[in-house]
XYZ file of C-alpha atoms in Angstrom:
295
model
C 90.406 148.186 107.833
C 87.244 150.251 107.917
C 84.055 148.936 106.306
C 83.735 152.122 104.229
C 87.273 151.627 102.880
C 86.551 147.998 101.970
C 83.351 149.111 100.219
C 85.437 151.572 98.223
C 87.905 148.832 97.210
C 85.109 146.494 96.116
C 83.338 149.296 94.224
C 86.577 150.235 92.457
C 87.154 146.591 91.507
C 83.705 146.328 89.888
C 84.122 149.721 88.186
C 87.386 148.475 86.706
C 85.714 145.253 85.547
C 82.961 147.223 83.789
C 85.390 149.753 82.335
C 87.511 146.957 80.895
C 84.602 144.710 79.940
C 86.278 143.039 76.977
C 89.493 142.442 78.929
C 87.512 141.104 81.891
C 85.638 138.703 79.616
C 88.946 137.520 78.128
C 90.391 137.041 81.619
C 87.389 135.044 82.870
C 87.418 132.930 79.703
C 91.139 132.225 80.084
C 90.766 131.301 83.745
C 87.734 129.129 82.972
C 89.578 127.234 80.238
C 92.705 126.781 82.390
C 90.775 125.546 85.426
C 88.478 123.376 83.286
C 91.549 121.581 81.913
C 92.979 121.351 85.444
C 89.660 119.983 86.753
C 89.385 117.436 83.940
C 92.886 116.130 84.595
C 92.228 116.078 88.348
C 89.028 114.054 87.829
C 90.836 111.699 85.448
C 93.803 111.152 87.784
C 91.574 110.553 90.830
C 89.409 108.085 88.892
C 92.451 106.218 87.579
C 93.827 106.056 91.120
C 90.419 104.816 92.334
C 90.381 102.099 89.644
C 93.932 101.059 90.547
C 92.945 100.824 94.224
C 89.906 98.716 93.267
C 92.143 96.343 91.296
C 94.575 96.158 94.217
C 91.768 95.285 96.646
C 90.576 92.437 94.400
C 93.936 90.653 94.397
C 93.712 87.332 96.228
C 95.897 84.299 96.825
C 94.809 80.888 95.498
C 96.057 78.166 97.852
C 95.974 74.633 96.382
C 96.060 71.765 98.857
C 97.770 68.403 98.554
C 95.638 65.405 97.602
C 94.675 62.977 100.319
C 94.102 65.464 103.153
C 91.154 64.584 105.396
C 88.617 67.122 106.701
C 90.493 67.677 109.963
C 93.785 68.368 108.185
C 92.061 70.784 105.792
C 90.508 72.693 108.728
C 93.872 72.814 110.533
C 95.545 74.177 107.387
C 92.839 76.833 107.098
C 93.367 77.802 110.749
C 97.136 78.137 110.230
C 96.527 80.363 107.199
C 94.263 82.706 109.212
C 97.086 83.216 111.741
C 99.518 84.517 109.113
C 100.061 88.323 109.499
C 98.018 90.376 107.059
C 95.447 87.688 106.196
C 91.918 89.094 106.487
C 89.718 86.411 104.904
C 90.040 82.693 104.161
C 87.402 80.927 102.042
C 87.467 77.146 101.432
C 86.687 75.945 97.893
C 86.092 72.202 97.614
C 87.044 70.121 94.575
C 83.400 69.818 93.557
C 82.781 73.571 93.851
C 85.948 74.320 91.851
C 84.807 71.945 89.086
C 81.357 73.577 89.016
C 82.953 77.029 88.665
C 85.154 75.717 85.856
C 82.101 74.370 84.017
C 80.399 77.780 84.286
C 83.456 79.476 82.800
C 83.478 77.031 79.867
C 79.831 77.810 79.099
C 78.810 76.097 75.850
C 82.144 74.277 75.656
C 81.502 71.975 78.638
C 81.746 68.995 76.281
C 85.527 69.341 76.615
C 85.199 67.803 80.094
C 83.497 64.635 78.854
C 86.891 62.913 78.575
C 87.291 63.214 82.347
C 84.270 61.020 83.012
C 83.394 61.044 86.703
C 86.906 61.974 87.847
C 87.741 65.419 89.215
C 91.402 66.454 88.763
C 90.994 69.776 90.557
C 92.379 70.081 94.130
C 90.729 71.424 97.252
C 91.749 75.043 97.738
C 91.508 78.190 99.823
C 90.919 81.706 98.514
C 92.837 84.123 100.720
C 92.538 87.910 100.949
C 94.890 90.258 102.789
C 94.479 93.652 104.487
C 96.872 95.593 102.244
C 98.016 94.959 98.652
C 101.700 95.004 99.619
C 101.084 92.029 101.985
C 100.095 89.688 99.130
C 103.601 88.477 98.254
C 104.922 87.816 101.804
C 101.625 86.153 102.781
C 101.763 83.860 99.715
C 105.355 82.911 100.502
C 104.443 82.082 104.107
C 101.381 80.047 103.065
C 103.409 78.036 100.522
C 105.632 76.747 103.369
C 102.704 75.339 105.390
C 102.213 71.594 105.720
C 99.526 70.277 103.379
C 99.858 73.165 100.893
C 100.783 72.142 97.351
C 101.088 75.662 95.937
C 100.104 79.288 96.609
C 99.634 81.534 93.566
C 98.599 85.149 93.174
C 99.652 86.025 89.614
C 102.871 87.701 90.751
C 103.762 89.351 87.447
C 100.252 90.734 86.891
C 99.939 91.935 90.480
C 103.319 93.675 90.419
C 102.391 95.375 87.141
C 99.111 96.595 88.678
C 100.948 97.940 91.749
C 103.594 99.674 89.587
C 100.874 101.177 87.384
C 98.997 102.457 90.434
C 102.144 104.097 91.839
C 103.003 105.628 88.465
C 99.472 107.038 88.036
C 99.569 108.679 91.465
C 103.034 110.199 91.050
C 102.456 111.427 87.490
C 99.005 112.686 88.508
C 100.427 114.880 91.273
C 103.160 116.226 88.966
C 100.644 116.953 86.199
C 98.204 118.714 88.531
C 100.976 120.910 89.977
C 102.183 121.739 86.441
C 98.665 122.708 85.305
C 98.124 124.831 88.424
C 101.382 126.706 87.733
C 100.375 127.109 84.079
C 97.017 128.557 85.160
C 98.821 130.948 87.538
C 101.118 132.072 84.706
C 98.213 132.667 82.309
C 96.136 134.544 84.881
C 99.038 136.718 86.070
C 99.850 137.689 82.492
C 96.192 138.390 81.722
C 95.845 140.648 84.756
C 99.198 142.270 83.941
C 97.625 143.583 80.735
C 94.834 145.192 82.773
C 97.353 146.721 85.174
C 99.474 147.975 82.278
C 96.443 149.736 80.799
C 96.032 151.599 84.122
C 99.719 152.288 84.814
C 99.229 156.071 84.564
C 96.403 155.897 87.099
C 98.656 153.944 89.488
C 101.431 156.511 89.006
C 99.062 159.409 89.813
C 97.752 157.640 92.930
C 101.312 157.097 94.180
C 102.163 160.710 93.348
C 99.334 162.062 95.531
C 100.456 159.901 98.470
C 98.343 156.724 98.274
C 99.912 153.783 100.106
C 100.910 150.656 98.227
C 98.161 148.602 99.850
C 95.537 151.251 99.101
C 96.459 150.912 95.422
C 96.894 147.138 95.570
C 93.564 146.149 97.210
C 91.186 146.978 94.300
C 93.426 145.033 91.902
C 93.660 142.166 94.392
C 89.865 141.995 94.702
C 89.524 142.324 90.921
C 91.894 139.394 90.435
C 89.970 137.284 92.965
C 86.667 138.092 91.204
C 88.145 137.166 87.824
C 89.629 133.956 89.236
C 86.443 133.007 91.080
C 84.266 133.856 88.067
C 86.402 131.748 85.745
C 86.426 128.902 88.272
C 82.618 129.081 88.551
C 82.245 128.682 84.770
C 84.727 125.772 84.821
C 82.874 124.114 87.719
C 79.493 124.318 85.962
C 80.907 122.826 82.744
C 82.865 120.124 84.588
C 79.882 119.136 86.745
C 77.584 118.741 83.736
C 80.195 116.855 81.716
C 81.142 114.467 84.528
C 77.498 113.806 85.392
C 76.712 112.855 81.783
C 79.864 110.716 81.548
C 79.153 108.812 84.784
C 75.542 108.195 83.715
C 76.749 106.798 80.367
C 79.342 104.564 82.047
C 76.756 103.158 84.491
C 74.547 102.228 81.532
C 77.130 100.656 79.223
C 80.176 99.830 81.417
C 78.653 99.113 84.822
C 81.661 96.991 85.845
C 84.027 99.999 85.604
C 84.714 101.350 89.129
C 84.310 105.109 88.576
C 83.820 107.515 91.487
C 80.112 108.464 91.921
C 79.244 112.041 90.930
C 78.238 113.130 94.444
C 79.806 114.174 96.755
C 82.973 113.772 94.631
C 82.182 116.569 92.165
C 81.212 118.898 95.051
C 84.693 118.483 96.556
C 86.345 119.091 93.177
C 84.150 122.173 92.629
C 85.040 123.649 96.019
C 88.729 123.002 95.338
C 88.585 124.722 91.930
C 86.687 127.744 93.310
C 89.281 128.226 96.052
C 92.148 127.693 93.585
C 90.566 130.192 91.176
C 90.272 132.902 93.834
C 93.773 132.239 95.220
C 95.390 132.169 91.769
C 93.537 135.378 90.870
C 94.902 137.094 93.990
C 98.429 135.760 93.363
C 98.231 136.800 89.728
C 97.301 140.346 90.728
C 100.104 140.474 93.304
C 102.697 139.282 90.770
C 101.417 141.677 88.107
C 101.503 144.697 90.427
C 105.100 144.252 91.610
C 106.651 145.951 88.609
C 104.263 148.916 88.604
C 104.422 149.458 92.373
C 108.134 150.266 92.024
C 107.387 153.375 89.988
């Protein structure tokens, strides 16, 4: 394609945008709203998935040892635990340390322990972490069979609920994002179809005088890409400002919540939305032109 021809296509696209200023504004607004909703859901789904992954990574196995084990037997048990497939970290927690932690959790209610006197009913234990969340259950079962181990717990019901929730969030998130992208494509194609309909006579005249389909199609294709990109740009600016303010507020009041930092996360989302906007604009123009190109 010659440069002069491409210049003509681009010029025609901008002329059409100016000529149909109100329609162009409506198209950009529609695209911006559609992609803003898509971007908000995408940010929400990715953050929920990130939180679920953070919860999964914090799952650990509490291994309680039998009473009466000497130091050598405790070390040997710890060594056997480290050799179990999937185990990444083993931390020993003595009876005294466990009691101190328990006192800290009780806070002002430490008087409840006065009945114990100098005795310590808590066992020696190991805190075990694994490489992958799905290795928690088999690792706990293997550890429970070791000599010297009284019990190995990991909150099975809670952990399984967390894993199921994480899987559900990811699957539903993908379905929802695809649905919103298709909805945006439908809205944009119908919006551009109105513009094409308003110029149907012009298209008919161009075909009558011998213009090729692609010669007619290119200005509309570029126009659709401009509308899609323009709407995406508005959505990106709004989403970036909103997410930045939200993250700042969360860091101040809910610092423990594992949200994804604004940068470079929002840059990746912005790039994705800009590309999606331009692609959907081009697809919308292509779909809208099919009917009128058959004239």
